[in-house]
PDB file of C-alpha atoms and ligand atoms in Angstrom:
ATOM      1  CA  MET A   1     151.920 109.670 141.455  1.00 57.00           C
ATOM      2  CA  ARG A   2     149.905 108.405 144.212  1.00 61.00           C
ATOM      3  CA  PHE A   3     148.095 111.636 144.493  1.00 58.00           C
ATOM      4  CA  LYS A   4     147.310 111.529 140.805  1.00 63.00           C
ATOM      5  CA  ILE A   5     145.748 108.070 141.066  1.00 60.00           C
ATOM      6  CA  SER A   6     143.648 108.931 144.099  1.00 65.00           C
ATOM      7  CA  LEU A   7     142.520 112.068 142.223  1.00 58.00           C
ATOM      8  CA  ILE A   8     141.481 110.026 139.247  1.00 60.00           C
ATOM      9  CA  ALA A   9     139.568 107.548 141.616  1.00 60.00           C
ATOM     10  CA  VAL A  10     137.732 110.455 143.316  1.00 56.00           C
ATOM     11  CA  LEU A  11     136.784 111.963 139.931  1.00 54.00           C
ATOM     12  CA  ILE A  12     135.468 108.556 138.726  1.00 56.00           C
ATOM     13  CA  PHE A  13     133.614 108.090 141.888  1.00 55.00           C
ATOM     14  CA  PHE A  14     131.769 111.453 141.643  1.00 56.00           C
ATOM     15  CA  LEU A  15     131.235 111.639 137.817  1.00 55.00           C
ATOM     16  CA  LEU A  16     130.483 108.089 136.956  1.00 53.00           C
ATOM     17  CA  PRO A  17     126.770 108.246 138.104  1.00 53.00           C
ATOM     18  CA  ASP A  18     126.363 111.524 136.129  1.00 55.00           C
ATOM     19  CA  LEU A  19     127.888 110.044 132.976  1.00 52.00           C
ATOM     20  CA  CYS A  20     125.658 107.015 133.281  1.00 51.00           C
ATOM     21  CA  SER A  21     122.503 109.154 133.465  1.00 52.00           C
ATOM     22  CA  PHE A  22     123.245 110.266 129.913  1.00 61.00           C
ATOM     23  CA  GLY A  23     122.540 106.706 128.758  1.00 79.00           C
ATOM     24  CA  VAL A  24     118.988 105.422 128.380  1.00 82.00           C
ATOM     25  CA  THR A  25     118.215 102.070 129.901  1.00 85.00           C
ATOM     26  CA  ASP A  26     116.250  99.273 128.184  1.00 83.00           C
ATOM     27  CA  PHE A  27     113.528  99.789 130.697  1.00 83.00           C
ATOM     28  CA  GLU A  28     113.237 103.475 129.784  1.00 84.00           C
ATOM     29  CA  ILE A  29     112.965 102.603 126.064  1.00 83.00           C
ATOM     30  CA  TYR A  30     110.305 100.127 126.870  1.00 83.00           C
ATOM     31  CA  GLU A  31     108.340 102.595 129.010  1.00 87.00           C
ATOM     32  CA  ALA A  32     108.455 105.195 126.321  1.00 89.00           C
ATOM     33  CA  SER A  33     107.361 102.935 123.600  1.00 95.00           C
ATOM     34  CA  ALA A  34     103.756 103.333 122.158  1.00 96.00           C
ATOM     35  CA  LEU A  35     103.459  99.493 122.650  1.00 96.00           C
ATOM     36  CA  ASN A  36     103.843  99.878 126.485  1.00 96.00           C
ATOM     37  CA  GLN A  37     101.626 102.978 126.523  1.00 97.00           C
ATOM     38  CA  VAL A  38      98.835 101.499 124.597  1.00 98.00           C
ATOM     39  CA  ILE A  39      98.757  98.466 126.845  1.00 97.00           C
ATOM     40  CA  LYS A  40      98.819 100.569 130.089  1.00 97.00           C
ATOM     41  CA  ARG A  41      96.031 102.817 128.954  1.00 97.00           C
ATOM     42  CA  ASN A  42      94.113  99.891 127.370  1.00 98.00           C
ATOM     43  CA  LYS A  43      93.515 101.655 124.099  1.00 98.00           C
ATOM     44  CA  LEU A  44      95.047 101.898 120.711  1.00 98.00           C
ATOM     45  CA  VAL A  45      94.400 105.249 119.087  1.00 98.00           C
ATOM     46  CA  VAL A  46      94.591 105.031 115.261  1.00 98.00           C
ATOM     47  CA  GLY A  47      94.623 107.996 112.822  1.00 98.00           C
ATOM     48  CA  MET A  48      93.108 107.774 109.407  1.00 98.00           C
ATOM     49  CA  GLU A  49      91.207 109.729 106.881  1.00 98.00           C
ATOM     50  CA  VAL A  50      88.058 107.783 106.594  1.00 98.00           C
ATOM     51  CA  LYS A  51      87.525 108.611 102.906  1.00 96.00           C
ATOM     52  CA  PHE A  52      89.671 106.314 100.981  1.00 97.00           C
ATOM     53  CA  PHE A  53      87.514 103.324  99.788  1.00 96.00           C
ATOM     54  CA  PRO A  54      87.972 100.426 100.251  1.00 97.00           C
ATOM     55  CA  PHE A  55      90.651 100.929 102.853  1.00 98.00           C
ATOM     56  CA  GLU A  56      88.716 103.273 105.071  1.00 98.00           C
ATOM     57  CA  TYR A  57      85.125 104.542 104.570  1.00 97.00           C
ATOM     58  CA  VAL A  58      81.867 104.629 106.565  1.00 97.00           C
ATOM     59  CA  ASP A  59      78.994 102.161 106.458  1.00 95.00           C
ATOM     60  CA  THR A  60      75.368 103.213 106.328  1.00 94.00           C
ATOM     61  CA  ASP A  61      75.383 103.855 110.146  1.00 95.00           C
ATOM     62  CA  GLY A  62      78.397 106.099 109.812  1.00 94.00           C
ATOM     63  CA  ARG A  63      80.816 103.662 111.392  1.00 96.00           C
ATOM     64  CA  PRO A  64      84.346 103.302 109.859  1.00 98.00           C
ATOM     65  CA  ILE A  65      84.938 100.057 108.011  1.00 97.00           C
ATOM     66  CA  GLY A  66      87.412  98.840 105.248  1.00 98.00           C
ATOM     67  CA  PHE A  67      90.646  97.004 104.983  1.00 98.00           C
ATOM     68  CA  ASP A  68      92.747  99.292 107.087  1.00 98.00           C
ATOM     69  CA  VAL A  69      90.031  99.409 109.702  1.00 98.00           C
ATOM     70  CA  GLU A  70      90.058  95.716 110.009  1.00 98.00           C
ATOM     71  CA  LEU A  71      93.834  95.603 110.113  1.00 98.00           C
ATOM     72  CA  ALA A  72      93.742  98.156 112.997  1.00 98.00           C
ATOM     73  CA  LYS A  73      91.078  96.066 114.753  1.00 98.00           C
ATOM     74  CA  ILE A  74      93.270  92.965 114.486  1.00 98.00           C
ATOM     75  CA  ALA A  75      96.122  94.994 116.062  1.00 98.00           C
ATOM     76  CA  ALA A  76      93.990  96.076 118.928  1.00 98.00           C
ATOM     77  CA  MET A  77      92.691  92.616 119.478  1.00 98.00           C
ATOM     78  CA  GLU A  78      96.101  91.067 119.425  1.00 98.00           C
ATOM     79  CA  LEU A  79      97.253  93.742 121.976  1.00 98.00           C
ATOM     80  CA  GLY A  80      94.121  92.908 124.078  1.00 98.00           C
ATOM     81  CA  VAL A  81      93.064  96.652 124.036  1.00 98.00           C
ATOM     82  CA  GLU A  82      90.184  98.803 122.965  1.00 98.00           C
ATOM     83  CA  ILE A  83      90.458 100.819 119.606  1.00 98.00           C
ATOM     84  CA  GLU A  84      89.675 104.349 119.009  1.00 98.00           C
ATOM     85  CA  ILE A  85      89.700 105.707 115.410  1.00 98.00           C
ATOM     86  CA  LYS A  86      90.496 109.370 114.952  1.00 98.00           C
ATOM     87  CA  ASP A  87      89.299 110.639 111.595  1.00 98.00           C
ATOM     88  CA  MET A  88      91.322 113.578 110.272  1.00 96.00           C
ATOM     89  CA  GLU A  89      92.545 115.237 107.057  1.00 94.00           C
ATOM     90  CA  PHE A  90      95.336 113.236 105.274  1.00 95.00           C
ATOM     91  CA  SER A  91      97.837 116.083 105.480  1.00 92.00           C
ATOM     92  CA  GLY A  92      97.227 116.275 109.179  1.00 95.00           C
ATOM     93  CA  LEU A  93      98.067 112.561 110.015  1.00 97.00           C
ATOM     94  CA  ILE A  94     101.800 112.847 110.418  1.00 97.00           C
ATOM     95  CA  PRO A  95     101.684 116.032 112.481  1.00 98.00           C
ATOM     96  CA  ALA A  96      99.104 114.395 114.779  1.00 98.00           C
ATOM     97  CA  LEU A  97     101.282 111.296 115.216  1.00 98.00           C
ATOM     98  CA  GLN A  98     104.335 113.490 115.961  1.00 97.00           C
ATOM     99  CA  ALA A  99     102.334 115.473 118.493  1.00 97.00           C
ATOM    100  CA  GLY A 100     101.356 112.169 120.379  1.00 97.00           C
ATOM    101  CA  LYS A 101      97.519 112.496 119.420  1.00 98.00           C
ATOM    102  CA  ILE A 102      97.528 109.064 117.861  1.00 98.00           C
ATOM    103  CA  ASP A 103      99.653 105.922 118.233  1.00 98.00           C
ATOM    104  CA  MET A 104      99.799 105.002 114.547  1.00 98.00           C
ATOM    105  CA  ILE A 105      98.625 105.935 111.141  1.00 98.00           C
ATOM    106  CA  ILE A 106      96.927 103.358 108.868  1.00 98.00           C
ATOM    107  CA  SER A 107      95.331 105.267 106.056  1.00 98.00           C
ATOM    108  CA  GLY A 108      96.423 103.816 102.651  1.00 98.00           C
ATOM    109  CA  MET A 109      99.627 105.796 103.220  1.00 98.00           C
ATOM    110  CA  THR A 110     102.517 105.062 101.036  1.00 98.00           C
ATOM    111  CA  ARG A 111     105.888 104.859 102.718  1.00 98.00           C
ATOM    112  CA  THR A 112     108.381 107.029 101.036  1.00 97.00           C
ATOM    113  CA  PRO A 113     111.933 107.903 101.791  1.00 97.00           C
ATOM    114  CA  ALA A 114     110.918 111.510 102.351  1.00 96.00           C
ATOM    115  CA  ARG A 115     108.191 110.753 104.799  1.00 97.00           C
ATOM    116  CA  ALA A 116     110.352 108.161 106.439  1.00 97.00           C
ATOM    117  CA  ARG A 117     112.646 110.996 107.565  1.00 97.00           C
ATOM    118  CA  THR A 118     110.016 112.076 110.130  1.00 96.00           C
ATOM    119  CA  VAL A 119     108.068 108.802 111.056  1.00 98.00           C
ATOM    120  CA  SER A 120     108.951 105.069 111.053  1.00 98.00           C
ATOM    121  CA  TYR A 121     107.207 102.663 108.704  1.00 98.00           C
ATOM    122  CA  THR A 122     106.449  98.998 109.089  1.00 98.00           C
ATOM    123  CA  GLN A 123     106.936  96.579 106.253  1.00 98.00           C
ATOM    124  CA  PRO A 124     104.334  97.106 103.437  1.00 98.00           C
ATOM    125  CA  TYR A 125     100.967  95.616 103.832  1.00 98.00           C
ATOM    126  CA  PHE A 126      99.724  96.499 100.409  1.00 98.00           C
ATOM    127  CA  LYS A 127     101.793  97.171  97.120  1.00 97.00           C
ATOM    128  CA  THR A 128     100.200  99.279  94.420  1.00 97.00           C
ATOM    129  CA  GLY A 129     101.062 102.320  92.252  1.00 98.00           C
ATOM    130  CA  LEU A 130      99.627 105.674  90.814  1.00 98.00           C
ATOM    131  CA  CYS A 131      97.287 105.659  87.900  1.00 98.00           C
ATOM    132  CA  ALA A 132      95.437 108.404  85.906  1.00 98.00           C
ATOM    133  CA  LEU A 133      91.655 109.041  85.389  1.00 98.00           C
ATOM    134  CA  ILE A 134      91.395 110.966  82.196  1.00 98.00           C
ATOM    135  CA  SER A 135      88.736 113.350  80.973  1.00 98.00           C
ATOM    136  CA  ASN A 136      87.047 112.386  77.735  1.00 98.00           C
ATOM    137  CA  LYS A 137      86.048 115.960  77.156  1.00 98.00           C
ATOM    138  CA  ARG A 138      89.419 117.600  77.674  1.00 98.00           C
ATOM    139  CA  ALA A 139      91.850 114.839  76.736  1.00 98.00           C
ATOM    140  CA  PRO A 140      90.351 112.206  74.613  1.00 98.00           C
ATOM    141  CA  GLU A 141      93.567 111.387  72.812  1.00 98.00           C
ATOM    142  CA  VAL A 142      95.623 110.638  75.990  1.00 98.00           C
ATOM    143  CA  SER A 143      96.558 107.223  76.427  1.00 97.00           C
ATOM    144  CA  GLU A 144     100.031 107.449  77.973  1.00 97.00           C
ATOM    145  CA  THR A 145     101.562 109.399  80.891  1.00 97.00           C
ATOM    146  CA  VAL A 146     104.123 111.364  78.771  1.00 97.00           C
ATOM    147  CA  GLN A 147     101.208 113.025  76.948  1.00 98.00           C
ATOM    148  CA  LEU A 148     100.318 114.636  80.330  1.00 98.00           C
ATOM    149  CA  ASN A 149     103.540 116.663  80.591  1.00 98.00           C
ATOM    150  CA  ALA A 150     102.566 119.544  78.465  1.00 97.00           C
ATOM    151  CA  GLU A 151     101.848 123.203  79.125  1.00 96.00           C
ATOM    152  CA  ASN A 152      98.215 123.113  78.154  1.00 95.00           C
ATOM    153  CA  ARG A 153      97.464 120.244  80.601  1.00 98.00           C
ATOM    154  CA  ILE A 154      95.579 120.679  83.892  1.00 98.00           C
ATOM    155  CA  LEU A 155      96.234 117.905  86.512  1.00 98.00           C
ATOM    156  CA  ALA A 156      94.111 117.437  89.536  1.00 98.00           C
ATOM    157  CA  VAL A 157      95.571 115.968  92.732  1.00 98.00           C
ATOM    158  CA  LYS A 158      94.650 115.510  96.366  1.00 97.00           C
ATOM    159  CA  LEU A 159      96.587 117.768  98.557  1.00 94.00           C
ATOM    160  CA  GLY A 160      99.634 116.210 100.343  1.00 94.00           C
ATOM    161  CA  THR A 161      99.257 112.815  98.706  1.00 97.00           C
ATOM    162  CA  THR A 162     102.024 111.024  96.612  1.00 98.00           C
ATOM    163  CA  GLY A 163      99.922 111.878  93.597  1.00 98.00           C
ATOM    164  CA  ASP A 164     100.495 115.561  94.484  1.00 97.00           C
ATOM    165  CA  ILE A 165     104.212 115.118  95.180  1.00 96.00           C
ATOM    166  CA  VAL A 166     104.924 112.891  92.023  1.00 96.00           C
ATOM    167  CA  THR A 167     102.857 115.086  89.712  1.00 96.00           C
ATOM    168  CA  ALA A 168     105.248 118.120  90.250  1.00 92.00           C
ATOM    169  CA  ARG A 169     108.226 115.875  89.550  1.00 95.00           C
ATOM    170  CA  LEU A 170     106.924 113.845  86.529  1.00 97.00           C
ATOM    171  CA  PHE A 171     104.802 116.394  84.788  1.00 98.00           C
ATOM    172  CA  PRO A 172     106.559 119.661  85.480  1.00 97.00           C
ATOM    173  CA  LYS A 173     105.148 121.359  82.414  1.00 98.00           C
ATOM    174  CA  ALA A 174     101.508 120.815  83.430  1.00 98.00           C
ATOM    175  CA  ARG A 175      99.372 123.057  85.733  1.00 98.00           C
ATOM    176  CA  VAL A 176      98.556 121.382  88.925  1.00 98.00           C
ATOM    177  CA  LYS A 177      95.207 121.943  90.693  1.00 98.00           C
ATOM    178  CA  ARG A 178      95.212 120.822  94.402  1.00 97.00           C
ATOM    179  CA  PHE A 179      92.004 119.800  96.179  1.00 96.00           C
ATOM    180  CA  LYS A 180      91.282 118.538  99.734  1.00 94.00           C
ATOM    181  CA  GLU A 181      88.836 115.945  98.589  1.00 95.00           C
ATOM    182  CA  GLU A 182      89.238 113.014  96.245  1.00 97.00           C
ATOM    183  CA  THR A 183      85.622 113.577  94.956  1.00 97.00           C
ATOM    184  CA  GLU A 184      86.545 117.185  94.055  1.00 98.00           C
ATOM    185  CA  CYS A 185      89.365 115.783  91.840  1.00 98.00           C
ATOM    186  CA  VAL A 186      87.106 113.312  90.213  1.00 98.00           C
ATOM    187  CA  LEU A 187      84.559 116.137  89.478  1.00 98.00           C
ATOM    188  CA  GLU A 188      87.146 118.177  87.752  1.00 98.00           C
ATOM    189  CA  VAL A 189      88.048 115.501  85.254  1.00 98.00           C
ATOM    190  CA  VAL A 190      84.293 114.302  84.713  1.00 98.00           C
ATOM    191  CA  SER A 191      83.282 117.910  84.014  1.00 98.00           C
ATOM    192  CA  GLY A 192      86.240 118.664  81.795  1.00 98.00           C
ATOM    193  CA  ARG A 193      87.891 121.296  83.911  1.00 98.00           C
ATOM    194  CA  ALA A 194      91.005 119.147  84.338  1.00 98.00           C
ATOM    195  CA  ASP A 195      92.680 116.608  81.938  1.00 98.00           C
ATOM    196  CA  ALA A 196      93.536 114.016  84.522  1.00 98.00           C
ATOM    197  CA  PHE A 197      93.335 113.093  88.128  1.00 98.00           C
ATOM    198  CA  ILE A 198      96.616 111.484  89.442  1.00 98.00           C
ATOM    199  CA  TYR A 199      95.850 109.126  92.277  1.00 98.00           C
ATOM    200  CA  ASP A 200      96.191 105.545  93.695  1.00 98.00           C
ATOM    201  CA  GLU A 201      95.398 102.616  91.496  1.00 97.00           C
ATOM    202  CA  VAL A 202      92.522 101.160  93.445  1.00 97.00           C
ATOM    203  CA  SER A 203      90.634 104.579  93.536  1.00 97.00           C
ATOM    204  CA  ILE A 204      91.246 105.176  89.872  1.00 98.00           C
ATOM    205  CA  ILE A 205      89.925 101.801  88.929  1.00 97.00           C
ATOM    206  CA  ARG A 206      86.713 102.475  90.860  1.00 96.00           C
ATOM    207  CA  HIS A 207      86.190 106.121  89.669  1.00 98.00           C
ATOM    208  CA  PHE A 208      86.708 104.930  86.027  1.00 98.00           C
ATOM    209  CA  ALA A 209      84.181 102.187  86.506  1.00 96.00           C
ATOM    210  CA  LEU A 210      81.678 104.687  87.911  1.00 97.00           C
ATOM    211  CA  ASN A 211      82.247 107.277  85.065  1.00 98.00           C
ATOM    212  CA  LYS A 212      82.651 105.214  81.993  1.00 97.00           C
ATOM    213  CA  GLU A 213      80.765 107.843  79.766  1.00 97.00           C
ATOM    214  CA  THR A 214      82.847 110.762  80.745  1.00 98.00           C
ATOM    215  CA  THR A 215      86.375 109.356  81.561  1.00 98.00           C
ATOM    216  CA  HIS A 216      88.950 106.781  80.476  1.00 98.00           C
ATOM    217  CA  ALA A 217      92.045 105.782  82.411  1.00 98.00           C
ATOM    218  CA  ILE A 218      95.781 104.749  82.499  1.00 98.00           C
ATOM    219  CA  LEU A 219      95.495 101.701  84.697  1.00 97.00           C
ATOM    220  CA  LYS A 220      99.001 100.509  84.336  1.00 96.00           C
ATOM    221  CA  PRO A 221     100.610 101.935  87.576  1.00 97.00           C
ATOM    222  CA  PHE A 222     103.543 104.262  86.823  1.00 97.00           C
ATOM    223  CA  THR A 223     105.003 104.603  90.334  1.00 97.00           C
ATOM    224  CA  TYR A 224     105.589 102.111  93.203  1.00 97.00           C
ATOM    225  CA  GLU A 225     103.387 102.743  96.241  1.00 98.00           C
ATOM    226  CA  PRO A 226     103.872 100.404  99.164  1.00 98.00           C
ATOM    227  CA  TYR A 227     101.225 101.129 101.905  1.00 98.00           C
ATOM    228  CA  ALA A 228     102.660 100.706 105.459  1.00 98.00           C
ATOM    229  CA  ILE A 229     101.627 101.708 109.045  1.00 98.00           C
ATOM    230  CA  ALA A 230     103.400 104.709 110.388  1.00 98.00           C
ATOM    231  CA  ILE A 231     104.538 105.183 114.021  1.00 98.00           C
ATOM    232  CA  ARG A 232     106.621 107.715 115.895  1.00 97.00           C
ATOM    233  CA  HIS A 233     110.207 107.822 114.705  1.00 96.00           C
ATOM    234  CA  GLY A 234     112.559 105.373 116.303  1.00 92.00           C
ATOM    235  CA  ASP A 235     109.919 103.484 118.386  1.00 96.00           C
ATOM    236  CA  PHE A 236     111.560 100.031 117.639  1.00 95.00           C
ATOM    237  CA  ASP A 237     109.591  98.113 120.151  1.00 95.00           C
ATOM    238  CA  PHE A 238     106.310  99.072 118.592  1.00 97.00           C
ATOM    239  CA  LEU A 239     107.754  98.682 115.116  1.00 97.00           C
ATOM    240  CA  ASN A 240     109.012  95.097 115.854  1.00 97.00           C
ATOM    241  CA  TRP A 241     105.507  94.207 117.258  1.00 97.00           C
ATOM    242  CA  LEU A 242     103.626  95.525 114.266  1.00 98.00           C
ATOM    243  CA  ASN A 243     106.035  93.831 111.737  1.00 98.00           C
ATOM    244  CA  LEU A 244     105.617  90.498 113.563  1.00 98.00           C
ATOM    245  CA  LEU A 245     101.776  91.103 113.489  1.00 98.00           C
ATOM    246  CA  LEU A 246     101.856  91.659 109.696  1.00 98.00           C
ATOM    247  CA  GLU A 247     104.055  88.583 109.216  1.00 98.00           C
ATOM    248  CA  THR A 248     101.820  86.577 111.392  1.00 98.00           C
ATOM    249  CA  ILE A 249      98.620  87.432 109.667  1.00 98.00           C
ATOM    250  CA  LYS A 250     100.163  86.977 106.201  1.00 97.00           C
ATOM    251  CA  ALA A 251     101.120  83.463 107.208  1.00 98.00           C
ATOM    252  CA  ASP A 252      97.869  82.438 109.072  1.00 97.00           C
ATOM    253  CA  GLY A 253      95.382  83.464 106.439  1.00 97.00           C
ATOM    254  CA  ARG A 254      93.854  86.378 107.992  1.00 98.00           C
ATOM    255  CA  TYR A 255      95.472  88.737 105.567  1.00 97.00           C
ATOM    256  CA  GLU A 256      94.294  86.829 102.522  1.00 97.00           C
ATOM    257  CA  GLU A 257      90.826  86.722 103.943  1.00 97.00           C
ATOM    258  CA  LEU A 258      90.732  90.491 104.247  1.00 97.00           C
ATOM    259  CA  ARG A 259      92.088  90.897 100.646  1.00 96.00           C
ATOM    260  CA  GLY A 260      89.307  88.622  99.415  1.00 96.00           C
ATOM    261  CA  LYS A 261      86.754  90.573 101.250  1.00 96.00           C
ATOM    262  CA  TYR A 262      87.676  94.000  99.969  1.00 95.00           C
ATOM    263  CA  PHE A 263      89.421  93.489  96.625  1.00 92.00           C
ATOM    264  CA  SER A 264      87.759  90.388  95.027  1.00 84.00           C
ATOM    265  CA  ASP A 265      85.989  92.637  92.505  1.00 71.00           C
ATOM    266  CA  LEU A 266      89.123  94.666  91.571  1.00 63.00           C
ATOM    267  CA  GLN A 267      91.870  93.444  89.339  1.00 51.00           C
ATOM    268  CA  GLN A 268      94.631  93.627  91.879  1.00 46.00           C
ATOM    269  CA  ARG A 269      98.338  92.667  91.597  1.00 48.00           C
ATOM    270  CA  SER A 270      99.418  90.741  94.657  1.00 42.00           C
ATOM    271  CA  GLY A 271     101.260  92.543  97.547  1.00 46.00           C
TER     272      GLY A 271
HETATM  273  N1  LIG B   1      98.753 106.524  99.085  1.00 57.61           N
HETATM  274  C1  LIG B   1      98.621 108.014  98.904  1.00 57.61           C
HETATM  275  C2  LIG B   1      99.609 108.599  99.863  1.00 57.61           C
HETATM  276  O1  LIG B   1     100.128 108.058 100.731  1.00 57.61           O
HETATM  277  C3  LIG B   1      97.216 108.487  99.124  1.00 57.61           C
HETATM  278  C4  LIG B   1      96.571 107.989 100.435  1.00 57.61           C
HETATM  279  C5  LIG B   1      95.210 108.510 100.865  1.00 57.61           C
HETATM  280  O2  LIG B   1      94.655 109.543 100.089  1.00 57.61           O
HETATM  281  N2  LIG B   1      94.644 108.019 101.827  1.00 57.61           N
HETATM  282  O3  LIG B   1      99.850 109.890  99.693  1.00 57.61           O
END
């Protein structure tokens, strides 16, 4: 009996430190968080595709501006660090985040359950939906989305966007044409090579306004698109910080100011 007890004591003595090392301490979680790394290196690296007006685009000097750009700048300012914006293709943003090349994505990106399997999202900072820009030449009679689900329809989408993903599900009978650039999709519709372009509300409103002669539009959103900031999966320190930031700027007027600056001329639902 005695022997047994001392054997157990010896085993605990030698094995306990090993067992403990499997656990991760709070300090290690803090060290690994992008929040800590950003502060340590004195720079916040933000990934976006600077081609999504008015969320991210360039001014006449080629500098990134827009709603998301200003939001990212507020984050950097509140962290007390510099900002670096990395412009990349939309479909390359999540891989870049996972590879540690950027600290966060803010790029008019819709948070979806599928994407949230690989990255973590903050609370939404803008709520919108998908709409359709329709070709007067190819589809003058189309006024409802159900009409787009037919074999003779050609739908243009931007590669890797929710418009791309949703089109395959909602309009399975139609033929889908995928393009890297938003402008290519618009051109397809304007020139009558596609029936419709399925994309985010704010962009469709703008393209319709710019192409009144050649297009019409379905401007009642037919999906739910909450835009959110994406960070590496499971980084709860950074996630908490960013959610607190969004909550704070929504309460202190900075968020409304930004909305007024970028969306005053667009008819927008509140988000
Ligand atoms: N909101 C869309 C998405 O997340 C498109 C965003 C974009 O093109 N920047 O897929």
